[in-house]
Steps between C-alpha positions, in 0.01 A plus 500: 500500500188640338243316291344679204162426345651296217664272757168461683335393175784256427486345847123466470541335161764257630281417800200454270303762694246714318569863594295790371658836419330647809676248725851552359574821692374351827705181452805711412475668839456170680796336327720803572397484868589129515838561339570790738430269795734235359770767463450590867556136594833513318615772740458278808828385655487122507861431592516217750144386428480137399284413198183317598238288333223571750401772744519250785787258564421163344690176470411340170468123499775348291496167323774297350553599135457164330386437144223241481194417295256575781403137535139535393491530121182289482310747720622793291404331173157418642418872460606506135229501231713252305819308578718256309788289631528702822498841327240770442349469152426834337372591155757590238521880468796544263516355151 
């Protein structure tokens, strides 16, 4: 896959990055190099390799999946600028 200069400008616009015309050609080369590397990764034979979430084996702590209210609503509401009847009070924003 190859990235043209129009695509570089579009990606910069979507990422809200200010890119000058002088930088477009350089960024085009960098993006093409990144995509070439990703294509190389696609050629690696990964049959028999288990998916992993970390580079080192880890056992994640599990908790029982129980729905509750947390048990400390008063402490949470203490941080609120305004509260009414156990709820956050916010200004009306929609008419």
